[in-house]
Structures are given as C-alpha cells and as structure tokens.
Amino acid sequence: MASSITIALDAMGGDLGCEAVVSGASIARVRQPDVRYEFHGDEGQLKPLLDADAELKAVSTIHHTDVAISMDDKPSQALRAGRKVSSMWLAIDAVKQGRAHAAVSCGNTGALTVMARMVLRTMPGISRPALAAIWPTMRGETVVLDVGANVVAEHDALVNFAIMGEAMARTALGQPKPTVGLLNIGAEEMKGNEQIKAAAETLRSTHLDFEFAGFVEGDDISKGTVDVVVTDGFTGNIALKTAEGTARLIGDYLSNAMRRSLASRIGYLFARGAFNVLRQRMDPSRVNGGVFLGLNGVVVKSHGSATAEGIAAALDLAIDMARNDIIKKIAVDLEQVQGGRDDAAEQAEATPEPSTA
Amino acid sequence: MASSITIALDAMGGDLGCEAVVSGASIARVRQPDVRYEFHGDEGQLKPLLDADAELKAVSTIHHTDVAISMDDKPSQALRAGRKVSSMWLAIDAVKQGRAHAAVSCGNTGALTVMARMVLRTMPGISRPALAAIWPTMRGETVVLDVGANVVAEHDALVNFAIMGEAMARTALGQPKPTVGLLNIGAEEMKGNEQIKAAAETLRSTHLDFEFAGFVEGDDISKGTVDVVVTDGFTGNIALKTAEGTARLIGDYLSNAMRRSLASRIGYLFARGAFNVLRQRMDPSRVNGGVFLGLNGVVVKSHGSATAEGIAAALDLAIDMARNDIIKKIAVDLEQVQGGRDDAAEQAEATPEPSTA
C-alpha cells in the first residue's frame, strides 16, 4: 500500500448530512494532513462545502450519487434501493476496488453491516463480522466487541471476536500484549450461558498469543480490568447504550446541581476549567466510531447523530486502522488459531471424553 | 395480614456482616417505627449490637444460627451446607411460616435465588422468579427486570416479567398505569432475537391492563422512556453493572477534575452543597435492593457490599412491597393474563397460520 492513506466517506447516511461529514474531514485533515478523502454523495451539496475549504478540497474527490440509505430502512430495503448506487455502498466499494484504505459511514448500522459483508466478504474462518468500540476506562481505554453487528454469537464466533479484538487493542491502543475477558454475569465458573462457557473453554485450552483473563462483569468495562471485552452484539449494544444513557443522566444531575444556589453558581464559575475537562472526557464524540472486524477491509461506523468532532474521531480511528494494517494482523492471528484449533480437534478425537469441567 | 409488618433479616450473608445489617435496621426503624425485625444469625454477635440500641431491640427478635452462606459458594454447595440451618434459609422460611411478611438478604445471589425458589415456590404459571431493580432516571424511577435471577428467558418468561414488573411499578413507584418496554437493540421490528420478538407479539395481542410501549434501547432506561423495562437476567445484570461502573468512572473523572487547579478547588468549596446533592443522587445505596418477583412471598436481595444506608434502603423496599401486598396484585394480574393467553391459544388454533410479521 502507498504511504498516503485514502478514506472513502459515505457523506449521506448520517442525521446531520453532508455538512457534518465535510466539517469532520476538515478537522481530521488538520490533524493528519497527508490523508486523502473520497466523498460519496450529492455533488450539488458537497461541491460548495469543499469550495469553502481549499485545503480539504486539494486532497478530496467527489463521487456523485443522490441515493442515500435512510436511518429507518431495513437492511433488505436498503439493499433493494441502494445496492451499487447508494453513497454507503459506493464508499465501501472504494475499499474493495483498492482506491481507499478504509470506509467511514454515519449511516444505518443494519444496512452498513449487510452491505459491508456483501461487498468486502468475511475473512477465512469468520462467518460474521463484529462491530468493535473503544470504551474509556479508569485505566485508559478498552476495546469492546461485538457492540451490535450480530444479535447472537455462537461459541466459535466469540473466540474469533477475542482474536480480532486483541489485534485491535494492539493496533488502536498500542498495547503490546493485551488481556482479553469474556463478559458474563459473574466471575464464578457456573454462571453464564452455554456459548460463553464453551468459548472460555476454547480460549483457555488453545495456545493463543495473548492472555485470556477469564470472565469479567459489566462494571469491569469502566474499571479497565482487561484491554478487550468480548460479548455478543445484543449484550454489547445494550451495555454501550446503557453506559451512554447513564453518562447523560449524570451530566443532567450535575448541571441541575450546579444551578441550585448562588454559592453553587459561583463555584461553577471558579471550577469552569475543571468542568470543561470533565465534559471533554464524557463527550461521546471523543470515542466515536465502531470498527467492523472480520472483513477483508476496514469499515468504520460512526454514530448516526455524530457532529463534525465525532466524525473527525471516527476518521482518526479509520486512518489508524488503515495505517497499521489491522486486516493483515487479524489474518495472521486467525491463521495461527485455526492451526491451534485443528490441533485441538485432533487431540479431542484421540481422547474419547474431553473434560469440560 | 396484621397491620404491623415483620421483616426477616439474613444477618450473616453480606460482606460487612451483622453490624451493617443491625445498623441498617436501626436507620429503617426511625423512618418506619411500627415494623418488627427477625434477625437470623450468630446470637453472640447480634445480641451486643441490639443491646446497644434499645429502641430497635424492643421491636426485634434473634433467631440463632452460626451457619452462613459464603459469597463464593455455588448454589449447590450453599444448599448442601445451608439447607434448613443457614441464616439465609431461615430468613426466607420465616416468610413461608407466616411469621414475616418479607425476607431481606445481602448474600450470594445464586444461593438466594435457589433457596427462595425452593422454600417459597413460584406462583402459578411462573416457572422461574425474576429479580427486579429500581433504576434512577431523568423522569424519576423505572423498574428493570430481570437483573440476574435467570441466565436465559424464553418468550413466556419475558411476558410474565412484564406483568410482574408492571405490578411492582404500581406498588413501588405509585404509577397508576405504568408503561412497559422490552429491551432490544433497536426500535425496528426486525431487530432482536426470537424470544423478544415473540414476547412483543404476545404483549401486543393479549388484552393487558397496561400500556405496552414496544421496544426500548439501553439508553432509554436512564431516559425514563417507560416505567418498566423487561429483559432476560443476563442482559439485565450486565446493563445494571455497566451503569454502576459508568457512574463510578464519571465520579472518578469529576473528583480528578476538581483537584486540578486552585480555582477548581475554590469552586468546589463554593459548590460543595451541590456536590453533596449529586453524590446522594448517584449513591447506589439509595436505590439498593432487588426484589424477587414470581414467588409466593417477598424476598429482597440487597447488594453484597451494602452499607447500613444501603440495607436501610433494601428494608424500605421490602416494607413497601409487603405493605402493598404485591404478591396478591401479581397473582390477580397473572390470572387475568392466563385467561387472555388461553383465549389467544384458542384463536391461534382456529387460525392455521398466525401472523408474526
């Protein structure tokens, strides 16, 4: 791959439209000036926005389409209307064609999952991609996956999520040897469903190049107990949205508390700097962007309501993943485990009743 | 039932032991002076604590046992060692015997679930009890269930959770006509697993005495979108613990931000009152206590690490449930729905292919 990275943007999918996407790229460009952008969307809207930002325009191209996937479309509707013609499809296809190193969309998650899978295909040994998010913790950041690409995940899928999440933690968090935990409702062996127990058994018995830390609970995510938290997309999505809701609730409590009395208003003025730091740390746009893992290409899903700052964060993540060639890292890891699994299968055949206690 | 309520306490199960339990009852007694307490635990520890609080002693009895269930015991171990003799079993049995109107324990959730079910039995039509928690929201409070009694929940169980949660919202939140939502990963019909879709279908088609609001997402819990959020125990437990972890993380951010500079420290002094209000609102002990629903008796599970304030909150909840005779309310609701279900079953038989779209 060339040293310069190109990112393909679905400029039509988000709630805030082309304007937020172009503004986001404008912020990202200042931070990483050597990246190029392909905007997929309505030229009539995109051209004036880029004309107003000469520096961004110099590193950008516009690929016109006026077909947008709506947030309310079911994946089947999105495919009927948007296959090969929508801004979402075309941005992903730019990765497939080798023109772009990653695609970024703020669009409908269901449609994006289906289109990304159809265009880029899953990697060998992976049946479904997972959506991974970076979560702020007391110790730094943790990768959580799946946060919504799959409603259910069988034990093999959970094992693959562990492998892919570990590669992402090395790439995005710079952890040389990440620890991986399986999200469960108790640290005791007896708890949890069958898929989780079987996945834990495989992760313990297979020779992997990372430390499997066993089960973790919901509060371990924010504690930063492990670098990677593995779960199915249903549970992960609910955990992510519950955390977002809790942060908003506390922000609401805080601003009400600060308006309570004259003294608290004076206090607020003095502590304004501290509140700004807090607001930045709590700002969901800072960690905006889920990465689809397990595809033959990088696709980043930004929040549908992401502002320019949020889109810039998603672009940073996409650039980081592309620059560090995460796809190749995952492929190497998967191959290694596939080998390990074959060994384990042979051993299992040799032993009539493998222990699962 | 007599006008005076008696609560049976498992005094040995929690991390902080007899002392926190007696102190908790002492706080609750001031708030609700006409309640009586049965302490199940080591008399050698309990007697001096009660001797030091004459008013609490006057409304209390001690039932000696020195068998405690440990936090690390698996339910099977707990049953072997603690059946009929442990403080946990004896507190629940006091409800069965009719001496107490509710039992409260800070012990091991798994053991408590199994013992409560064994002693009190489930209500007609209920195969497994659910653990319900009261969650603070932007609009007040919301009942969330199941938060950990069952790892999986089939569609019938989810429907029963909705019925029991609605009765609890009427009782504990004083909502005359609560709204009920099913926790899912998207508001669209197509999302979610089969159990959830089938439960939604039944809740929509059965004639129920409450408003079924359809699917809600993780962030809707804190928003207070509905009065009752229904989910399986795996997802509910992870959502609850993720929210607790997020609240702690933000508390951590906040205290770090306030120590950042001289100005922020001065601001903190002025706004101290506001911070105290915030701390109270964020304090998990304020809403401590999950209620087992679906049993022939009230059992409240307090957090294992609950302080005296937390135990007092759990006692308040138990007293409230007992006083409002929630068991009877649930029984009436279940009977009504059971009738509705039989009707629906007859209709389904008459119609060869019922619509599930």
XYZ file of C-alpha atoms in Angstrom:
714
model
C 0.000 0.000 0.000
C 1.132 3.542 -0.707
C 2.314 5.597 2.227
C -0.588 8.027 1.749
C -3.906 6.813 3.126
C -7.231 7.421 1.343
C -10.529 7.295 3.237
C -13.876 6.829 1.465
C -16.734 8.673 3.145
C -20.448 7.927 2.938
C -21.473 11.600 3.031
C -25.240 10.989 3.010
C -26.007 8.430 5.716
C -25.913 10.465 8.925
C -28.583 12.519 10.643
C -26.659 15.750 10.078
C -25.950 15.164 6.371
C -23.075 16.246 4.141
C -22.211 19.337 6.134
C -21.166 17.446 9.287
C -19.193 14.916 7.217
C -17.214 17.593 5.342
C -16.608 19.554 8.578
C -15.415 16.356 10.235
C -12.950 15.685 7.429
C -11.808 19.291 7.715
C -10.927 18.763 11.416
C -9.247 15.412 10.694
C -7.220 16.935 7.833
C -5.577 19.442 10.170
C -4.541 16.594 12.493
C -3.336 14.272 9.720
C -2.513 16.345 6.633
C -1.272 13.513 4.389
C -4.632 11.686 4.168
C -6.850 11.886 1.063
C -10.671 11.765 1.032
C -13.262 10.368 -1.368
C -16.691 11.848 -0.669
C -19.638 9.756 -1.869
C -22.806 11.810 -2.059
C -24.732 14.568 -3.745
C -22.310 16.749 -5.694
C -24.715 19.697 -5.537
C -24.359 19.685 -1.754
C -20.734 18.577 -1.494
C -19.121 20.938 -4.028
C -19.993 24.243 -2.299
C -18.870 22.797 1.051
C -15.482 21.772 -0.376
C -15.153 25.025 -2.338
C -15.298 26.789 1.012
C -12.301 24.789 2.329
C -9.472 24.970 -0.221
C -7.057 22.811 1.778
C -9.535 19.979 2.193
C -10.619 20.337 -1.443
C -6.987 19.853 -2.542
C -6.920 16.342 -1.005
C -10.516 15.350 -1.869
C -12.553 13.949 -4.729
C -16.340 13.864 -5.077
C -18.123 10.757 -6.365
C -21.639 11.803 -7.143
C -24.726 9.857 -6.117
C -28.049 11.074 -4.810
C -29.145 7.702 -3.430
C -28.986 7.731 0.377
C -29.858 4.937 2.806
C -32.338 6.189 5.373
C -31.912 5.506 9.097
C -35.298 3.758 9.144
C -34.659 1.421 6.196
C -34.479 -2.258 6.986
C -31.358 -3.897 5.522
C -33.479 -5.615 2.852
C -34.996 -2.269 1.782
C -31.559 -0.644 1.851
C -30.187 -3.344 -0.439
C -33.104 -3.115 -2.857
C -32.754 0.638 -3.197
C -29.057 1.140 -2.583
C -27.093 -1.767 -3.997
C -24.318 -0.471 -6.269
C -25.765 3.061 -6.314
C -26.059 4.417 -2.754
C -23.390 6.548 -1.095
C -22.967 3.805 1.552
C -22.390 1.023 -0.965
C -20.048 3.151 -3.116
C -17.885 4.164 -0.136
C -17.430 0.511 0.853
C -16.817 -0.451 -2.764
C -13.942 2.067 -2.950
C -12.160 -0.135 -0.372
C -12.896 -3.266 -2.377
C -11.565 -1.611 -5.573
C -8.368 -0.704 -3.732
C -8.833 3.052 -4.203
C -9.477 3.637 -0.485
C -7.864 2.070 2.605
C -10.958 2.416 4.762
C -14.619 3.473 4.540
C -16.468 5.592 7.094
C -20.256 5.907 7.373
C -22.631 7.516 9.923
C -25.483 5.548 8.404
C -27.917 2.871 9.492
C -25.956 0.081 11.282
C -28.060 -2.788 9.939
C -27.667 -1.679 6.326
C -23.954 -0.996 6.803
C -23.383 -4.462 8.305
C -25.111 -6.184 5.401
C -23.505 -4.063 2.663
C -20.004 -4.245 4.150
C -20.284 -8.011 4.371
C -21.632 -8.314 0.837
C -19.006 -6.060 -0.754
C -15.886 -6.956 1.219
C -16.707 -10.545 2.294
C -15.594 -12.017 5.594
C -12.075 -13.256 6.224
C -11.338 -17.012 6.090
C -12.809 -18.728 9.161
C -15.091 -15.790 10.031
C -18.795 -16.239 9.393
C -19.925 -12.792 10.531
C -18.121 -9.518 11.185
C -18.224 -7.876 14.616
C -18.513 -4.211 15.493
C -15.807 -3.108 17.949
C -15.911 0.082 20.038
C -13.255 1.800 22.133
C -14.523 2.493 25.640
C -12.993 4.995 28.094
C -11.985 3.393 31.412
C -10.323 4.286 34.705
C -7.058 2.906 33.351
C -7.241 4.242 29.776
C -9.248 2.579 27.034
C -10.705 -0.854 26.376
C -11.909 -2.479 23.143
C -15.442 -3.910 23.468
C -16.925 -6.180 20.804
C -19.436 -7.041 19.414
C -21.499 -3.888 20.052
C -24.267 -4.598 17.589
C -23.390 -6.353 14.339
C -24.787 -9.758 15.417
C -27.825 -10.471 17.546
C -26.487 -13.854 18.622
C -22.964 -15.262 18.742
C -22.103 -18.928 18.988
C -19.026 -20.047 20.859
C -16.780 -20.037 17.764
C -17.824 -16.500 16.934
C -16.922 -15.373 20.485
C -13.474 -16.944 20.125
C -12.983 -15.092 16.820
C -14.115 -11.841 18.466
C -11.398 -12.371 21.094
C -8.740 -12.798 18.401
C -9.901 -9.795 16.377
C -10.352 -7.595 19.454
C -6.864 -8.436 20.621
C -5.430 -7.349 17.248
C -7.412 -4.126 17.512
C -6.146 -3.439 21.046
C -2.574 -3.841 19.803
C -3.266 -1.504 16.869
C -5.577 1.138 18.306
C -4.479 1.143 21.961
C -0.841 0.309 21.376
C -0.962 -2.483 23.956
C 1.883 -4.900 23.119
C 0.228 -7.816 24.928
C -3.465 -7.123 25.579
C -5.524 -9.051 28.125
C -8.909 -10.398 26.999
C -12.025 -11.075 29.118
C -15.415 -12.615 28.341
C -18.400 -10.570 29.537
C -20.516 -12.604 31.935
C -22.825 -12.151 34.908
C -20.420 -13.482 37.495
C -16.824 -14.497 37.838
C -17.833 -17.974 39.022
C -17.460 -20.828 36.561
C -21.057 -21.931 36.911
C -22.633 -18.743 35.672
C -23.331 -17.643 32.119
C -24.845 -19.328 29.119
C -23.512 -22.316 27.206
C -21.872 -20.316 24.390
C -19.834 -18.293 26.878
C -18.737 -21.336 28.849
C -17.664 -23.131 25.673
C -15.822 -20.043 24.389
C -13.967 -19.736 27.714
C -13.003 -23.390 27.498
C -11.585 -22.938 23.968
C -9.758 -19.720 24.874
C -8.191 -21.463 27.872
C -7.138 -24.612 26.032
C -5.989 -23.154 22.679
C -2.468 -21.805 22.526
C -3.018 -18.092 21.881
C -0.584 -15.246 21.792
C -2.481 -13.204 24.375
C -3.566 -13.513 27.983
C -7.134 -14.761 28.455
C -8.237 -13.337 31.797
C -11.474 -15.348 32.072
C -14.860 -13.821 32.873
C -15.452 -10.150 33.585
C -18.637 -8.370 34.666
C -20.393 -5.221 33.424
C -18.577 -2.903 35.817
C -15.200 -4.285 34.746
C -15.553 -2.458 31.402
C -15.271 1.003 33.007
C -12.727 -0.247 35.526
C -10.438 -1.229 32.664
C -9.871 -4.685 34.177
C -8.910 -6.043 30.728
C -7.903 -4.486 27.403
C -10.520 -6.375 25.381
C -14.061 -7.290 26.478
C -15.771 -9.928 24.321
C -19.549 -10.333 24.141
C -22.362 -10.945 21.660
C -23.785 -7.993 19.719
C -27.069 -7.926 21.614
C -25.489 -7.648 25.067
C -22.677 -5.370 23.849
C -25.047 -2.937 22.183
C -27.248 -2.732 25.265
C -24.203 -2.247 27.522
C -22.891 0.546 25.258
C -26.201 2.386 25.097
C -26.836 1.900 28.828
C -23.440 3.474 29.558
C -24.206 6.391 27.218
C -27.566 6.873 28.925
C -26.002 6.766 32.388
C -23.392 9.372 31.393
C -26.132 11.666 30.117
C -28.192 11.153 33.281
C -25.253 12.091 35.494
C -24.449 15.098 33.283
C -28.052 16.161 33.775
C -27.817 15.704 37.580
C -24.587 17.698 37.594
C -25.904 20.679 35.677
C -29.053 20.762 37.825
C -26.957 20.587 40.991
C -24.759 23.470 39.793
C -27.775 25.700 39.145
C -29.191 25.024 42.602
C -27.951 28.011 44.604
C -25.925 31.206 44.316
C -22.959 29.503 46.002
C -23.006 26.602 43.561
C -23.198 29.043 40.627
C -20.171 30.925 41.968
C -18.437 27.595 42.495
C -19.235 26.652 38.924
C -17.541 29.828 37.657
C -14.366 29.050 39.570
C -14.349 25.416 38.524
C -15.302 26.082 34.909
C -11.960 24.787 33.622
C -12.448 21.554 35.531
C -15.968 21.173 34.154
C -14.669 21.638 30.622
C -12.130 18.867 31.189
C -14.919 16.666 32.559
C -17.187 17.466 29.625
C -14.432 16.540 27.184
C -13.811 13.247 28.938
C -17.514 12.429 28.999
C -18.075 13.567 25.388
C -19.174 10.517 23.392
C -17.839 12.081 20.168
C -14.281 11.722 21.520
C -14.534 7.966 21.225
C -16.965 7.930 18.318
C -16.617 5.104 15.859
C -17.073 1.364 15.841
C -14.854 -0.708 13.572
C -16.181 -3.727 11.686
C -13.701 -6.524 12.248
C -13.523 -9.744 10.273
C -13.986 -8.239 6.810
C -11.403 -8.001 4.031
C -11.206 -4.244 4.512
C -11.679 -1.542 7.141
C -15.175 -0.100 7.633
C -15.811 2.341 10.467
C -19.327 3.031 11.694
C -19.777 6.485 13.193
C -22.749 7.402 15.407
C -25.753 8.396 13.303
C -26.054 11.714 15.130
C -22.298 12.376 15.132
C -21.247 16.006 14.921
C -18.183 17.209 12.975
C -15.987 16.396 16.024
C -17.478 12.921 16.232
C -16.886 12.284 12.546
C -13.302 13.506 12.909
C -12.811 10.962 15.724
C -14.217 8.201 13.503
C -11.855 9.295 10.713
C -8.879 9.236 13.107
C -9.801 5.676 14.014
C -10.155 4.632 10.356
C -6.800 6.210 9.483
C -5.164 4.466 12.448
C -6.580 1.063 11.479
C -5.563 1.526 7.830
C -2.076 2.784 8.632
C -1.382 -0.117 10.994
C -2.779 -2.631 8.517
C -5.093 -4.251 11.052
C -6.596 -6.578 8.429
C -3.231 -8.260 7.927
C -2.636 -8.561 11.686
C -6.010 -10.220 12.169
C -5.396 -12.570 9.244
C -2.101 -13.738 10.780
C -3.729 -14.271 14.199
C -6.669 -16.162 12.737
C -4.361 -18.449 10.806
C -2.396 -19.227 13.947
C -5.560 -20.056 15.907
C -7.029 -22.040 13.046
C -3.885 -24.179 13.294
C -4.314 -24.408 17.066
C -7.922 -25.415 16.622
C -7.032 -28.179 14.212
C -4.505 -29.487 16.756
C -7.147 -29.311 19.482
C -9.633 -31.141 17.261
C -7.103 -33.913 16.667
C -6.454 -34.192 20.376
C -10.171 -34.278 21.079
C -10.568 -37.137 18.614
C -7.807 -39.036 20.384
C -9.438 -38.548 23.802
C -12.903 -40.145 23.925
C -14.363 -37.804 26.557
C -12.721 -34.389 26.755
C -13.122 -32.682 30.110
C -15.374 -29.623 30.083
C -15.482 -29.077 33.849
C -52.292 -9.824 57.477
C -51.805 -7.798 60.629
C -51.277 -4.072 60.250
C -47.791 -4.379 61.682
C -45.180 -5.652 59.246
C -42.391 -8.064 60.263
C -39.199 -8.356 58.209
C -36.878 -11.367 58.477
C -33.209 -10.483 58.013
C -30.380 -12.738 56.919
C -27.797 -11.089 59.182
C -24.815 -13.182 58.036
C -24.772 -13.112 54.211
C -23.252 -9.712 53.393
C -19.652 -8.619 53.098
C -19.961 -6.302 56.089
C -21.624 -8.844 58.405
C -24.067 -8.456 61.288
C -23.009 -4.948 62.177
C -24.112 -3.353 58.886
C -27.389 -5.296 58.985
C -28.284 -4.152 62.524
C -27.247 -0.559 61.728
C -29.397 -0.696 58.585
C -32.433 -1.850 60.582
C -31.712 0.909 63.084
C -31.952 3.544 60.310
C -35.085 1.950 58.834
C -36.744 1.760 62.288
C -36.538 5.540 62.690
C -38.249 6.004 59.325
C -40.930 3.337 59.878
C -41.329 2.773 63.631
C -44.156 0.208 63.500
C -42.126 -2.511 61.731
C -40.753 -5.564 63.598
C -37.495 -7.397 62.791
C -36.380 -11.014 62.999
C -32.586 -11.285 62.870
C -31.233 -14.636 61.696
C -27.590 -15.033 62.632
C -24.999 -15.535 65.311
C -26.512 -14.529 68.654
C -23.052 -13.865 70.079
C -22.593 -11.110 67.516
C -26.182 -9.890 67.281
C -27.045 -9.553 70.983
C -24.435 -6.901 71.902
C -25.355 -4.896 68.782
C -29.056 -4.902 69.736
C -28.273 -4.259 73.403
C -26.660 -1.031 72.252
C -29.900 0.110 70.533
C -32.779 -0.226 72.998
C -35.441 1.033 70.584
C -34.507 -1.425 67.865
C -34.156 -4.216 70.428
C -37.734 -3.569 71.578
C -39.076 -4.485 68.106
C -36.592 -7.276 67.329
C -36.041 -10.973 67.975
C -32.880 -13.002 67.410
C -33.005 -16.452 65.821
C -29.650 -18.003 66.390
C -27.641 -19.824 63.749
C -23.951 -19.752 63.011
C -24.253 -21.229 59.518
C -23.594 -18.549 56.908
C -23.608 -18.874 53.100
C -20.379 -17.534 51.676
C -20.285 -15.173 48.688
C -18.153 -17.685 46.808
C -20.369 -20.735 47.378
C -22.029 -22.186 44.325
C -25.780 -22.684 44.832
C -25.276 -26.440 45.109
C -22.658 -26.001 47.851
C -24.876 -23.449 49.593
C -27.760 -25.918 49.608
C -25.651 -28.792 50.913
C -24.289 -26.735 53.787
C -27.138 -24.312 54.424
C -30.451 -26.033 53.790
C -32.738 -25.573 56.816
C -29.889 -24.266 59.006
C -28.286 -21.199 57.370
C -29.279 -17.632 58.200
C -30.352 -17.189 54.564
C -32.643 -20.226 54.527
C -34.138 -19.415 57.940
C -34.939 -15.809 56.980
C -36.794 -16.986 53.857
C -38.520 -19.731 55.855
C -39.891 -17.113 58.272
C -41.903 -15.770 55.306
C -43.114 -19.251 54.394
C -44.164 -19.892 58.019
C -46.154 -16.652 58.007
C -44.130 -15.075 60.819
C -42.535 -12.484 58.495
C -44.003 -10.527 55.572
C -40.728 -10.263 53.697
C -37.131 -11.507 53.877
C -34.029 -9.404 53.177
C -30.545 -10.766 52.464
C -27.231 -9.213 51.315
C -25.986 -12.700 50.460
C -24.864 -14.562 47.370
C -27.460 -14.006 44.596
C -27.224 -17.519 43.147
C -27.812 -19.188 46.524
C -30.603 -16.773 47.393
C -32.368 -17.428 44.060
C -32.261 -21.186 44.578
C -33.256 -21.127 48.251
C -36.058 -18.600 47.779
C -37.490 -20.716 44.989
C -37.166 -23.924 46.997
C -38.759 -22.534 50.155
C -41.455 -20.248 48.769
C -42.167 -21.917 45.397
C -43.122 -19.978 42.297
C -46.608 -18.638 41.695
C -48.987 -20.499 39.359
C -47.878 -20.041 35.741
C -44.392 -18.841 36.704
C -41.521 -21.238 36.106
C -38.732 -19.018 37.437
C -38.661 -15.907 39.602
C -37.116 -12.672 38.308
C -35.010 -10.129 40.156
C -36.341 -6.586 39.727
C -34.364 -3.409 40.436
C -35.445 0.214 40.677
C -33.310 2.421 38.438
C -32.981 6.233 38.735
C -33.913 8.054 35.509
C -34.286 11.582 34.151
C -38.021 11.375 34.795
C -37.968 9.610 38.185
C -37.558 5.868 38.566
C -38.002 2.803 36.388
C -38.363 -0.890 37.299
C -35.900 -3.098 35.394
C -36.212 -6.885 35.409
C -34.704 -9.486 35.278
C -31.344 -8.217 36.583
C -29.786 -11.583 37.264
C -32.019 -14.408 38.513
C -32.145 -16.215 35.152
C -29.413 -16.558 32.553
C -31.912 -17.127 29.755
C -35.576 -16.197 29.417
C -37.955 -17.716 26.893
C -40.755 -15.649 25.435
C -43.324 -16.739 28.046
C -40.954 -15.765 30.840
C -40.491 -12.287 29.336
C -44.261 -11.843 29.180
C -44.512 -12.826 32.856
C -41.711 -10.380 33.720
C -43.754 -7.629 32.056
C -46.797 -8.489 34.168
C -44.836 -8.713 37.427
C -42.809 -5.575 36.681
C -45.974 -3.645 35.999
C -47.408 -4.682 39.380
C -44.154 -3.588 41.026
C -44.222 -0.192 39.260
C -47.752 0.381 40.555
C -46.684 -0.629 44.072
C -43.184 0.785 44.414
C -43.372 3.787 42.087
C -47.034 4.610 42.646
C -47.663 4.735 38.890
C -51.406 4.114 38.402
C -50.951 2.926 34.783
C -47.303 2.061 34.096
C -45.894 1.762 30.582
C -43.827 -1.323 29.769
C -40.998 -1.708 27.202
C -38.935 -4.675 26.017
C -35.183 -4.072 25.980
C -33.800 -4.546 22.473
C -31.011 -3.317 20.242
C -33.184 -1.189 18.016
C -36.696 0.123 17.803
C -37.203 -1.515 14.414
C -39.336 -4.637 14.246
C -36.643 -6.674 12.517
C -34.052 -6.440 15.233
C -33.651 -8.572 18.322
C -33.722 -12.277 18.982
C -36.634 -14.672 18.537
C -37.693 -14.704 22.208
C -38.027 -10.920 22.261
C -39.980 -10.778 19.022
C -42.374 -13.478 20.228
C -42.815 -11.755 23.612
C -43.596 -8.459 21.860
C -46.156 -10.217 19.695
C -47.888 -11.721 22.758
C -47.796 -8.443 24.704
C -49.344 -6.650 21.732
C -52.066 -9.184 21.062
C -53.093 -10.130 24.631
C -55.524 -7.856 26.368
C -53.485 -6.448 29.262
C -54.296 -3.786 31.762
C -51.178 -1.737 30.956
C -49.656 0.052 28.011
C -47.060 -1.974 26.118
C -44.765 0.603 24.530
C -42.833 -1.831 22.312
C -39.060 -1.996 22.120
C -36.720 0.296 24.021
C -32.919 0.567 23.844
C -30.211 0.688 26.521
C -30.217 4.471 26.789
C -33.994 4.515 27.283
C -33.519 3.106 30.798
C -31.854 6.279 32.101
C -34.108 8.469 29.983
C -37.125 7.011 31.781
C -38.898 6.365 28.461
C -41.040 3.672 30.135
C -41.889 2.740 33.734
C -40.900 -0.913 33.340
C -38.033 -2.316 31.241
C -38.206 -6.071 30.603
C -35.161 -8.162 29.698
C -33.516 -11.512 30.448
C -31.314 -11.823 33.541
C -28.071 -11.999 31.597
C -28.607 -8.747 29.694
C -30.239 -7.013 32.669
C -27.396 -7.867 35.025
C -24.779 -6.651 32.557
C -26.741 -3.431 31.923
C -27.043 -2.813 35.688
C -23.365 -3.392 36.381
C -22.288 -1.403 33.312
C -24.346 1.551 34.556
C -22.810 1.237 38.050
C -19.343 1.135 36.505
C -20.050 4.165 34.326
C -21.321 6.153 37.322
C -18.135 5.313 39.242
C -15.963 6.248 36.262
C -17.629 9.645 35.956
C -17.389 10.197 39.729
C -13.685 9.493 39.371
C -13.344 11.945 36.457
C -15.224 14.553 38.470
C -13.082 14.321 41.582
C -9.909 14.404 39.496
C -11.168 17.447 37.601
C -11.999 19.240 40.868
C -8.486 18.695 42.238
C -6.894 20.055 39.065
C -6.202 23.681 39.983
C -6.552 26.200 42.794
C -9.558 27.762 41.023
C -11.330 24.424 40.729
C -10.645 23.713 44.422
C -12.133 27.061 45.381
C -15.051 26.343 43.066
C -15.514 23.011 44.779
C -15.768 24.724 48.180
C -18.500 27.045 46.948
C -20.390 24.293 45.177
C -19.991 21.746 47.981
C -23.739 21.664 48.658
C -24.406 20.921 45.012
C -21.813 18.150 45.011
C -23.437 16.597 48.064
C -26.784 16.565 46.269
C -25.100 14.986 43.262
C -23.353 12.395 45.405
C -26.664 11.464 47.021
C -28.359 11.087 43.648
C -25.514 8.957 42.335
C -25.250 6.882 45.526
C -26.092 3.295 44.632
C -27.194 2.603 48.220
C -30.152 4.946 47.721
C -31.720 2.519 45.307
C -30.241 -0.613 46.834
C -32.335 -3.732 46.690
C -33.633 -6.072 44.041
C -36.970 -7.781 44.632
C -37.585 -11.394 43.627
C -40.893 -11.442 41.788
C -42.924 -14.536 40.993
C -42.554 -16.270 44.366
C -45.245 -16.858 46.971
C -43.616 -14.307 49.247
C -41.423 -11.214 49.170
C -37.637 -11.660 49.143
C -35.387 -8.631 48.710
C -31.774 -9.011 47.638
C -29.500 -6.254 48.883
C -26.078 -5.566 47.360
C -23.428 -7.807 48.935
C -21.295 -4.823 49.872
C -24.246 -2.743 51.077
C -23.542 -0.354 53.941
C -26.051 0.399 56.718
C -27.688 3.045 54.463
C -27.933 0.539 51.636
C -29.503 -2.084 53.877
C -31.974 0.500 55.165
C -32.965 1.232 51.547
C -33.473 -2.502 50.924
C -35.598 -2.701 54.098
C -37.707 0.277 52.953
C -38.342 -1.540 49.699
C -39.262 -4.793 51.458
C -41.627 -2.972 53.819
C -43.231 -1.171 50.879
C -43.746 -4.410 48.939
C -45.175 -6.175 51.992
C -47.469 -3.332 52.984
C -48.899 -3.032 49.479
C -49.347 -6.775 49.210
C -47.568 -7.020 45.875
C -47.873 -10.820 45.812
C -51.650 -10.565 45.670
C -51.526 -7.895 42.956
C -49.259 -10.042 40.808
C -51.465 -13.093 41.363
C -54.531 -11.194 40.154
C -52.669 -9.905 37.073
C -51.275 -13.318 36.211
C -54.713 -14.887 36.451
C -56.121 -12.279 34.093
C -53.354 -12.834 31.551
C -53.543 -16.582 31.885
C -57.179 -16.213 30.812
C -56.120 -13.951 27.929
C -53.492 -16.469 26.877
C -55.990 -19.298 26.809
C -58.192 -17.170 24.557
C -55.228 -16.372 22.341
C -54.290 -20.049 22.182
C -57.834 -20.907 21.083
C -57.680 -18.222 18.410
C -54.309 -19.448 17.242
C -55.725 -22.927 16.881
C -58.611 -21.576 14.800
C -56.225 -19.650 12.525
C -53.854 -22.020 10.688
C -51.001 -19.564 10.228
C -50.883 -16.745 12.786
C -49.116 -13.617 11.560
C -45.771 -12.950 13.203
C -44.689 -10.082 10.928
